[in-house]
Amino acid sequence: MSESNNRRSNKSKKSEKKAKKKNRIVLFFQVAFLIAIVLGFVGLGVTAGIVKAALKDVQPVDPSRIPSRLDENSVIYDSNGNILEKIQSDGLRTVVKYEDIDEDLKNAFLATEDRTFFDHKGFNFKRLVGAAIEGLKTRSMPKGTSTITQQLARNIYLAEIKSEKTLTRKIKEAYYAIQIENALLKEQIFEAYLNTIYLGSGAKGVQAAAQTYFSKDAKDLDLVESALIAGITSSPLKNAPITTIRKDKVTEEHYILDDSSEMYTIVFNNSCIDRYKAVLSFMKTEGYITEAQYEEAKNVDLKTKLKPGKLKNTDISSFFTDMVKDEVIDSLMAEMDITREEATNMLYTQGLNIYSTLDLDMQTKLENIYVNNKNFPLLSLRKDGAGNVKGTTGSIILYKKENIITNDNNLKLFKNEFKYNDNGDLVLLKNRKLDFIPIKEDEKLISIQIKLSDTYAVNDAKEMFIYKGGSVKIPSQFKSFDNQKNLVINSEFLNSNPEFFKKDGEGNLLVSNENYSISSKGTVQPQSSTVIIDYRTGAVKALIGGRNITGQKQYNRALSPRQPGSTIKPIAIYTPALDNGWTAASIIDDIPHYDAKGRRWPKNWYNHQEYPYRGLMTLRYAVQWSTNVPSVIVSERIGVSTSIEYLKKMGITSLVESGPRTDTNSAAMALGGMTRGISPLELTAAFGSLANNGVHIKPYSFTKITDRNGNIIIDNKQQKNLVVNPQVAFLITDIMRSGVEEQGVATRARLKQNIPVAGKTGTTSDKIDAWFVGYTPYYVAGVWIGNDLQTPLPNGSILGAQLWKKIMDEIHEGLPNKNFERPDGIITKMIDTKSGKLATDLSKEAGDVRNEYFIKGTEPTEYDDVHVKAVVCSESGKLATSYCPDESIGSQIFIRRPVPYNPEEHGGIVPRDYGEPPTEYCDIHTSNYNNNNIPSIDDLPLGTIVLPNGTKILPDGSKLLIDGTIVYPDGTIRKPSNNKPTENTGENDTNNSNIVETDENDVIDSNE
Ligand SMILES: [Zn+2]
């Protein structure tokens, strides 16, 4: 138990004894006697009646509990012990012990507020009587007579009626003062007083004041600083040495102490000087300081002594600390089994120390990137002739602000937006700039909200700001719908409020600004959020929930679900697939796919290119190029319930599994078109589980909480969950590296130090959201960019990857390069990327080979059988015969799909790799032959390779003679033999992808 707790419990015993000794009756007469004095001895009997009435509702108190009743600010620290914020509800307080308060400060208060404090019993009778006589003369309540004990009684028990100047209050104050004197030692009373007194600028108590004005502790104050603080008490507003004023109110007369805030400036308050000198004079009179000390202190330039302290780190936004507060409250509720109200109260008043996970240095880097608007795109939206933004359906979704709001802030309704009916009622027409929202209770219409559309304005830097529309304020009883759902405003209202709707010269209606609401401050667009997590611990290292946003409790976009788009593919589709028997070399055919209604769905982002489908591809390639069809095919194979199970294991909590619109479908799981979406925080942490060898750690914002005495209240344990084994995590990590480091949709996320990056882009339909979520051997970070309104971004996923790179380049500055760890049980094989089987010479010749990683035991054992080679006559495009001239004969590699593809079944669409080998013989070069003699397929000689679909294959450069003889390139003539594949185990590490793409750096990933 700490020292102060000991003291407190000793005191409790003492007060119990005293309480027995001094019963309420004695107390009553004490108070009555005092009040009799105050009222000028009107008689004890009369006074007794008054006192009895005043005390009828007072609660018995236990003054020994005073020290623990004092509010104290909790403090949030960053991971290196820097103060992020002193949490305050209505003031700042840090409780200090009597012995930790500077003597000068104590003396200054005693001399100024209560010279006989250590001698009296709670009241200064001399001053009381004097004041009573003065009060009788002037027929007013006595004032300026309070002792330190009385002031404490007032601050503790009578805070809500502190400023009342009633007799009842005086009586109650006396009652409590006596109780305090009876229960506490003088030093304890003085300590409690110095910790409760209000000292201006939100500072409660001397420690808070010392920090607020001088950025130091109360024990370190000097004489000048002490006198300055003691002088504040009599009138905190007038005598506080600093004043905070709005920037536009600052004049040359002001001495500026701190100009770091965006809106306010802290200046020196000249009016504190007189009271300061008075305090020094009192101290001299009381013998606390010498004449020389007095003279010296009097002439100090007070301005130079001030060093205003910061309540919080103003370099960073409040998104993170707000999140910490929410998590602390939740934790306190769970761990201590208390209500939300009790937990909130603890946070705001109990002086907790909260050790957060934030890395201030990293956060500052992130904030600096976010304040630079050049890091974000300018929007160019589809507009009508008047500059209003049109949605995809062509209707106006966002009005240009000046089209709606006049220069003198009137809301303007055009002539075609309203009419008057026969009763003289005003009819506001529907589907214009006002929405009429019925408000119902038990199915009954109780009111109609007239809501103003959102508007936008563009500043000189061409940045767009959205202003949220509010309501037009008309009482409910005057509003109704007509049968066309237009809004009718009763003529009664118009007649009794003739100024509400005015008309301009052109007959438009104007509503003045006190009669409607619109957000005063616009929100810059597009918006964005970023989360950076140390995935080994789950610690959130930096977080931003919006651009250009100041103030507390702002909408935190890092915690709000948005559509994840393709970023969902690695976590919902490919990781579960790899954990269920698929390999990086598993082959998926990217060919037309159809939804339940028979429509071609989904489309790939390269749907507009020459080949809207790319044909046979490995799982790796599908991730690398963020193809949609393969994602849907794999989703259908593994099942949506499998995806949901893995997403839950990775900490996704926003899945919708029941109701009219759910996430239990491939559109949601394979393409990220979800009902609610996933928050950047959860999505980043989900990728973090892949980075962290398959173990998900729930992201958290603080490590521990201690009480004001340093005792640990909560030790925040990490919640871990095994998602997949390290081998699967390694595979998906390596697969995602391909998209960044080789070729693919994410190459813009490559870091300048060449630190490895595994990550995934994401763009939702119409480019409304752009994501990049990725990780390095150090951190995982998720970046989201999008508009608050569902309007498209100019450049899709490129934006997310670019911003991610910018942030991570800075975060990794100076960190040594290192690689992802490769777990045991991973082997490599040289594979054919069209069959997923072991590569052959033919695979190499076709350029379709790659060294691929496999979890030992899942590697292919068969050789490629998809690539086939045939000798073709270039003139006919058919199989060559011995009658074709040499110059028109060439060998050609064809793709023979395991599942044949027929373009005719798909409207003539062919995938990029389509090219079945010909099945017929050249019919041009047949001069010495009778066409009728060409043998049928069934008659082909033994030894010719005949594939199931009828294709005939010959060794490279050979000719098939019509009688079945094969002429080899070297001239030997034989029956054909098997084309034995080349052995190739591929035990080396080079990434040898020969996939040729030309436009990978400019591709845009988009789902439909
Ligand atoms: Zn020919």
Short mmCIF file of C-alpha atoms and ligand atoms in Angstrom, two decimals, residues 872-881 883-885 888-889 921-926, ligand 1:
data_model
loop_
_atom_site.label_atom_id
_atom_site.label_comp_id
_atom_site.label_asym_id
_atom_site.label_seq_id
_atom_site.Cartn_x
_atom_site.Cartn_y
_atom_site.Cartn_z
CA VAL A 872 2.08 -26.54 -89.28
CA CYS A 873 1.91 -25.29 -92.82
CA SER A 874 1.80 -21.54 -92.59
CA GLU A 875 -0.24 -21.24 -95.76
CA SER A 876 -3.13 -23.38 -94.69
CA GLY A 877 -2.67 -23.10 -90.96
CA LYS A 878 -3.16 -26.84 -90.83
CA LEU A 879 -0.85 -29.72 -90.04
CA ALA A 880 1.95 -29.90 -92.56
CA THR A 881 2.43 -32.85 -94.86
CA TYR A 883 3.98 -32.01 -99.81
CA CYS A 884 4.15 -28.65 -98.10
CA PRO A 885 7.18 -26.65 -99.23
CA SER A 888 6.02 -22.79 -95.31
CA ILE A 889 6.61 -25.42 -92.67
CA TYR A 921 -3.84 -31.68 -92.78
CA CYS A 922 -2.81 -29.04 -95.21
CA ASP A 923 -5.23 -29.10 -98.09
CA ILE A 924 -3.32 -26.62 -100.25
CA HIS A 925 -0.22 -28.63 -101.02
CA THR A 926 -1.76 -31.78 -102.36
ZN ZN B 1 0.76 -26.82 -96.83
#
